[in-house]
PDB file of C-alpha atoms in Angstrom:
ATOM      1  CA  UNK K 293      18.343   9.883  13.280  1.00 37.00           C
ATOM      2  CA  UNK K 294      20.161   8.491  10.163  1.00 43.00           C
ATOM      3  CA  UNK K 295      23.384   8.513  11.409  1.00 45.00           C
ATOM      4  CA  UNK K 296      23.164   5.162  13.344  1.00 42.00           C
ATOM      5  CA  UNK K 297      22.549   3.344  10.261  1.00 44.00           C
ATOM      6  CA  UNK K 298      25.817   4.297   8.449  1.00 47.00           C
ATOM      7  CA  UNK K 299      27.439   2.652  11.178  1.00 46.00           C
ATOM      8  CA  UNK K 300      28.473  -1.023  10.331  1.00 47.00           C
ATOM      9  CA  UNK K 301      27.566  -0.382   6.284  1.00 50.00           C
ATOM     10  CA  UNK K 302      30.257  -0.597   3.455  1.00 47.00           C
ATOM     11  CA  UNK K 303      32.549   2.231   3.611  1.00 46.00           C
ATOM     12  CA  UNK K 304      30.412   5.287   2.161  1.00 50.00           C
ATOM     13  CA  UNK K 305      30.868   8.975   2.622  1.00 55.00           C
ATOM     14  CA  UNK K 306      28.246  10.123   5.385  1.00 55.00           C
ATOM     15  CA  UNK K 307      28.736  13.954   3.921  1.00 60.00           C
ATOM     16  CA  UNK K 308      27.581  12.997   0.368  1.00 65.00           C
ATOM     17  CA  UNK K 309      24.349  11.577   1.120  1.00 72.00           C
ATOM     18  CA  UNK K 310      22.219  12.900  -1.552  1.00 81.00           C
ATOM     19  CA  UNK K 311      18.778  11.752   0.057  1.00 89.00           C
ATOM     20  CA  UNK K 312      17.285  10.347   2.710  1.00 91.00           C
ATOM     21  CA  UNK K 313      13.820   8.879   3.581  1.00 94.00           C
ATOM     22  CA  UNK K 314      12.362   7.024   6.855  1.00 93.00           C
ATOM     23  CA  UNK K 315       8.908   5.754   7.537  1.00 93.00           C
ATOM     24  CA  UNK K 316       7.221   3.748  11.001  1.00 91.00           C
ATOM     25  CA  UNK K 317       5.732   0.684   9.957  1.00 91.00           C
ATOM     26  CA  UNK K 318       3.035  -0.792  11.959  1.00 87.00           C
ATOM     27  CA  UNK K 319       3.235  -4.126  13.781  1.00 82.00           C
ATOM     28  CA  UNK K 320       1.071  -5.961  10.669  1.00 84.00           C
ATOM     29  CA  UNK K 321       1.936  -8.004   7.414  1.00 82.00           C
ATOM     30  CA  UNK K 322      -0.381  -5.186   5.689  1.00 89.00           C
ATOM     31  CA  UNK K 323       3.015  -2.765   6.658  1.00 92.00           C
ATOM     32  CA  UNK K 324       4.737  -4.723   3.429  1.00 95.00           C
ATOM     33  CA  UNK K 325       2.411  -2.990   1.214  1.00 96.00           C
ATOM     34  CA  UNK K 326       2.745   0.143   2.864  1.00 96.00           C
ATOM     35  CA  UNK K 327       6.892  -0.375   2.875  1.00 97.00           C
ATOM     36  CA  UNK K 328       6.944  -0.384  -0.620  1.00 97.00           C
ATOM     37  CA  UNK K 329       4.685   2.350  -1.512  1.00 97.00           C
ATOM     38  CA  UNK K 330       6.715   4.149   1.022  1.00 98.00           C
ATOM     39  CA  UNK K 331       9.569   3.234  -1.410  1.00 98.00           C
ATOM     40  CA  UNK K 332       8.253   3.839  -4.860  1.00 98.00           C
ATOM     41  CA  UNK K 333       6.918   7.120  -3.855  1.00 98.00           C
ATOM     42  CA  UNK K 334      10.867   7.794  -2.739  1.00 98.00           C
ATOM     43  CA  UNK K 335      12.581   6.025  -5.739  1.00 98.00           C
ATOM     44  CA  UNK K 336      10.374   8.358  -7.686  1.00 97.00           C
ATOM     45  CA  UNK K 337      11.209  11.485  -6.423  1.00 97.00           C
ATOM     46  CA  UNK K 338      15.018  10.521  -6.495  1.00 96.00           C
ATOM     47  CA  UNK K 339      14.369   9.484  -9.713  1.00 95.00           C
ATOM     48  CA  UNK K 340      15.300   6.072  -9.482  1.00 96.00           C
ATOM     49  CA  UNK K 341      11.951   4.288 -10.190  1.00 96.00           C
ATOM     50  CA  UNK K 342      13.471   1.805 -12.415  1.00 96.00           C
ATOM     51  CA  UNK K 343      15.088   0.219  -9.533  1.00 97.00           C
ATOM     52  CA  UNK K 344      11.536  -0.130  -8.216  1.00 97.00           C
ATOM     53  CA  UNK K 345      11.415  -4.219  -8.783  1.00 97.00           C
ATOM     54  CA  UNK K 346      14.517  -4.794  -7.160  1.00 97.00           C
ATOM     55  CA  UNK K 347      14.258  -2.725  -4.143  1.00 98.00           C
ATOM     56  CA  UNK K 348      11.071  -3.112  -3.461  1.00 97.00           C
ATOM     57  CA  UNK K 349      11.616  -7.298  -3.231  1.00 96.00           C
ATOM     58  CA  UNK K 350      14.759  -6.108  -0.832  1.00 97.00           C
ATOM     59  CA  UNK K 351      12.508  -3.959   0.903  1.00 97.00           C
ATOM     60  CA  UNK K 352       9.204  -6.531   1.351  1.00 96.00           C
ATOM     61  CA  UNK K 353      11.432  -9.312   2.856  1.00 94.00           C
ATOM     62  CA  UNK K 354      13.378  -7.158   5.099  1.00 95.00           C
ATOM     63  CA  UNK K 355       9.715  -5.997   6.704  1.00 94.00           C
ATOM     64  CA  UNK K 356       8.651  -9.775   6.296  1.00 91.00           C
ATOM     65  CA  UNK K 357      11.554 -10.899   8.104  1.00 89.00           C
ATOM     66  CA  UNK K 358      11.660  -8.108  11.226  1.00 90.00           C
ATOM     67  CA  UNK K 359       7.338  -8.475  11.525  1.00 88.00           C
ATOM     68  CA  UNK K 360       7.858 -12.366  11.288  1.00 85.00           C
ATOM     69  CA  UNK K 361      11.159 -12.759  13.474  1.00 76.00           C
ATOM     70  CA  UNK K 362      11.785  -9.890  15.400  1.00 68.00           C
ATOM     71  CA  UNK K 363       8.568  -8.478  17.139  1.00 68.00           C
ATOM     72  CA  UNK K 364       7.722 -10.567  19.941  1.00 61.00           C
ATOM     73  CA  UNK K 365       4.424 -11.928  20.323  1.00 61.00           C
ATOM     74  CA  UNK K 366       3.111  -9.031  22.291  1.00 55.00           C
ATOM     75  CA  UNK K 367       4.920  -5.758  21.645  1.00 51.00           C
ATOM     76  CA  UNK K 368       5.074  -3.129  24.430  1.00 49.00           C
ATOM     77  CA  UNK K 369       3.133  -0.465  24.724  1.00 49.00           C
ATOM     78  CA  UNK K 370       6.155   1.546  25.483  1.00 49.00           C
ATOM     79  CA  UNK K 371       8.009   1.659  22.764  1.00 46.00           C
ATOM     80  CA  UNK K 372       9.033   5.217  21.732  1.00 45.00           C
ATOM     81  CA  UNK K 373       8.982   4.480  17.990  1.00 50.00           C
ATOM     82  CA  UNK K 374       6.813   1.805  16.283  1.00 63.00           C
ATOM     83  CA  UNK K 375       9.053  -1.144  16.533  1.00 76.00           C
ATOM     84  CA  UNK K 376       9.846  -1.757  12.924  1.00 87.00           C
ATOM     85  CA  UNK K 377      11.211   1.510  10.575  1.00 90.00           C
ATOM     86  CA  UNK K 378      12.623   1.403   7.101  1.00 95.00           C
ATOM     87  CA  UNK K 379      14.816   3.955   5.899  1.00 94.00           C
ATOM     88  CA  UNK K 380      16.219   4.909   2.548  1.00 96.00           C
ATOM     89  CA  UNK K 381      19.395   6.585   2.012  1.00 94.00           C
ATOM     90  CA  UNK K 382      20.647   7.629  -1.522  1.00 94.00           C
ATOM     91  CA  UNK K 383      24.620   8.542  -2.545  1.00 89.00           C
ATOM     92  CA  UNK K 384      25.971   9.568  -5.553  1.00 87.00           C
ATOM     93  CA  UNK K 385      26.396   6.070  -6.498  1.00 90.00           C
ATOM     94  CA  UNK K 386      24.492   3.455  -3.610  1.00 93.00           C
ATOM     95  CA  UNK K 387      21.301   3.370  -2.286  1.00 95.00           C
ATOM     96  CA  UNK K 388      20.399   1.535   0.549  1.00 94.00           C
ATOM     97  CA  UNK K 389      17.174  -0.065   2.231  1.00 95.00           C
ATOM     98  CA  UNK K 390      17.823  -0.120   6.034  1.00 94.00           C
ATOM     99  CA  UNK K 391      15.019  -1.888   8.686  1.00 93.00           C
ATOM    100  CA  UNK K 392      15.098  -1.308  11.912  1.00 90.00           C
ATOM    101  CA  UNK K 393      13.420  -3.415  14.473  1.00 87.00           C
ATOM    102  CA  UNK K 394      13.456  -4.565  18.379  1.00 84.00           C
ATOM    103  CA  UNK K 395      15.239  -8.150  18.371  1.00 83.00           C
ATOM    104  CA  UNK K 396      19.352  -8.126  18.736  1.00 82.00           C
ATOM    105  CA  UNK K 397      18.479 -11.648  16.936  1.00 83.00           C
ATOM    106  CA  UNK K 398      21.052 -11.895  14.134  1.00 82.00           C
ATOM    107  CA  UNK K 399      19.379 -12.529  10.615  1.00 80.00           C
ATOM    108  CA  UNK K 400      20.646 -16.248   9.697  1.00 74.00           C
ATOM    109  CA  UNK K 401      20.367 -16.799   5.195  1.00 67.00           C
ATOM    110  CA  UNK K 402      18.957 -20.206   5.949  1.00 64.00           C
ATOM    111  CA  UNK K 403      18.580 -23.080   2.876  1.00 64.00           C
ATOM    112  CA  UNK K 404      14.672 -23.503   2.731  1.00 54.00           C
ATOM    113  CA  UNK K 405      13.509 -27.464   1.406  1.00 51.00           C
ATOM    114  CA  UNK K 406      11.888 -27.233  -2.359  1.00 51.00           C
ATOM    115  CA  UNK K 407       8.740 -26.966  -0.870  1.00 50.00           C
ATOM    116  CA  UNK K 408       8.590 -24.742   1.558  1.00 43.00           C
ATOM    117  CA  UNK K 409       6.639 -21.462   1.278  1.00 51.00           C
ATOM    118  CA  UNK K 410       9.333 -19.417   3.560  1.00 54.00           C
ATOM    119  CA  UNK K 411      12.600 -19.788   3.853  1.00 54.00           C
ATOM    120  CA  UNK K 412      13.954 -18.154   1.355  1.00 61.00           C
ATOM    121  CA  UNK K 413      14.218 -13.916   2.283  1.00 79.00           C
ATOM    122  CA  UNK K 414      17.785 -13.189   3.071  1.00 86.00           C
ATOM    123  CA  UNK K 415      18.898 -15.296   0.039  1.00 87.00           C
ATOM    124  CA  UNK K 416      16.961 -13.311  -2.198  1.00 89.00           C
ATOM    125  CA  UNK K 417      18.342  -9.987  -0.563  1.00 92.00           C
ATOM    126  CA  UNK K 418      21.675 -11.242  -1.483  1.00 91.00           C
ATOM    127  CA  UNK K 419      21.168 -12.359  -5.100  1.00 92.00           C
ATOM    128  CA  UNK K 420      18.996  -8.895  -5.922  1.00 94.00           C
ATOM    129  CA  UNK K 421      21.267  -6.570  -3.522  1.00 95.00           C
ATOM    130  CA  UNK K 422      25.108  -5.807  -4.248  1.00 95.00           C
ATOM    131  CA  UNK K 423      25.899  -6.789  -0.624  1.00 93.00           C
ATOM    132  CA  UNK K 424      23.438  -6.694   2.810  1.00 92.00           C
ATOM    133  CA  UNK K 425      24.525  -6.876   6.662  1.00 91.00           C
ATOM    134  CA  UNK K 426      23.273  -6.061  10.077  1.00 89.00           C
ATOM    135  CA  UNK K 427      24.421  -4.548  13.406  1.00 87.00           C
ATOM    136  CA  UNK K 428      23.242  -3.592  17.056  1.00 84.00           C
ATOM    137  CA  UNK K 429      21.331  -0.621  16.879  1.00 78.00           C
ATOM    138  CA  UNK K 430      22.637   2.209  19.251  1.00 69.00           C
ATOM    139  CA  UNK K 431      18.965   3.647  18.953  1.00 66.00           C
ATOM    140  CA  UNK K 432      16.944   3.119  22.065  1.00 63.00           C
ATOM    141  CA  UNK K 433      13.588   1.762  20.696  1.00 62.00           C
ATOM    142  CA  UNK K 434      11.746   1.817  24.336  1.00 61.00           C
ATOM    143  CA  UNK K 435      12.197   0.338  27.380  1.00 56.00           C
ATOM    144  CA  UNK K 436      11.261  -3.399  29.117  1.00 52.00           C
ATOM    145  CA  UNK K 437      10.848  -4.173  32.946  1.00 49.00           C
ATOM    146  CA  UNK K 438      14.268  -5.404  32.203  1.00 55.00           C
ATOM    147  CA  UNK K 439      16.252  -2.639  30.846  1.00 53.00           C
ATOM    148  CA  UNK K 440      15.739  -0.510  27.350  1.00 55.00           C
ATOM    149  CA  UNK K 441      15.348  -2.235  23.995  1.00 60.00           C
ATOM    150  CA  UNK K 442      17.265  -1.365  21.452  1.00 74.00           C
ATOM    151  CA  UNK K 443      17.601  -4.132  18.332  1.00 83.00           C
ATOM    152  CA  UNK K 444      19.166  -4.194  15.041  1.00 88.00           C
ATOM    153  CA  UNK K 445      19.507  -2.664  11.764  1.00 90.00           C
ATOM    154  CA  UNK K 446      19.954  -4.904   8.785  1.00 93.00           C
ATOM    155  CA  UNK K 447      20.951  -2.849   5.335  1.00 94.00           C
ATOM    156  CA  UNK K 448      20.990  -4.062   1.699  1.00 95.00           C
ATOM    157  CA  UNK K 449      22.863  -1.922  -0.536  1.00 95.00           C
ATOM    158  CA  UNK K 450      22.742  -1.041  -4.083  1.00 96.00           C
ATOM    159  CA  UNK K 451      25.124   0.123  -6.466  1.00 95.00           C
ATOM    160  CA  UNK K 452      23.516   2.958  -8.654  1.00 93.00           C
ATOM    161  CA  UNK K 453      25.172   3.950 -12.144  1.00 83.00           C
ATOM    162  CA  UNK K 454      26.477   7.023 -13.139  1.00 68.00           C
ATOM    163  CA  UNK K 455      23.752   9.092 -14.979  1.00 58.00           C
ATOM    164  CA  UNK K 456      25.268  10.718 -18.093  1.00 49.00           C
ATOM    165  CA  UNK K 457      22.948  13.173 -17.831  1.00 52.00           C
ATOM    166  CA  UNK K 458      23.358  14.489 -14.490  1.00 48.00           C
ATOM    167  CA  UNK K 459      26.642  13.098 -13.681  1.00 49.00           C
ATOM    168  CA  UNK K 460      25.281  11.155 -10.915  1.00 46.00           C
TER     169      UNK K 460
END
């Protein structure tokens, strides 16, 4: 299932993934909360909860963004997965945040005015994140009167230090 997403990210070793994580999110703003329990509980058990604030901002605007941009106003019933995923994937040394959804929309980093109240996600994924991207997903997500549905991924990546410890 995971093996989509490594497609299109920064050049990475697919063998050495040291951990990987995926939840469905449902089709509601109250999914952001669940995202990023969904992501402390992980960072936790990969014992990389002091990455917590970080991610978890990367993590709440990528959901924001696919819930507020990508679902359309009436989802299908027959999708075959609930139309919005996150996954987490852990290396040696990067971790990545990775939400799926149905729109082949690309993500545009707009410049929000000073007082707007939105605007602002994908610039914030790029200051907190060491780089972030998108591409097609080749994972059929359901099917339309038209033809199947298959949307994007977009990825934020981290770069994780070396833990003296563990050598990891």
């Amino acid at each position: 299932m995971l093996e989509p997403l490594r497609q299109g990210l920064p050049p990475t070793d697919p063998s050495g993934v040291a951990g990987s994580a995926s939840c469905a999110l449902p089709a509601r703003y109250e999914a952001v909360g669940g995202a990023r329990k969904f992501t402390r509980s992980t960072l936790e058990r990969w014992e990389l909860g002091e990455r917590f604030d970080d991610v978890a901002l990367v993590v709440s605007e990528l959901v924001t963004n696919a819930l507020r941009h990508a679902l359309p106003g009436d989802p299908p019933r027959e999708f075959q997965d609930p139309p919005v995923r996150l996954h987490l994937m852990r290396w040696t040394s990067r971790l990545v945040c990775a939400v799926r959804d149905p729109s082949r929309e690309s993500p545009v980093a707009g410049e929000a005015a000073d007082s707007a109240e939105s605007g602002r996600g994908l610039f914030l994924v790029e200051c907190v994140s060491d780089s972030w991207g998108w591409h097609p997903s080749p994972v059929q997500l359901g099917e339309l009167p038209s033809g199947p549905l298959y949307g994007k991924v977009v990825w934020a990546l981290f770069r994780l230090q070396e833990n003296p410890k563990t050598g990891s």
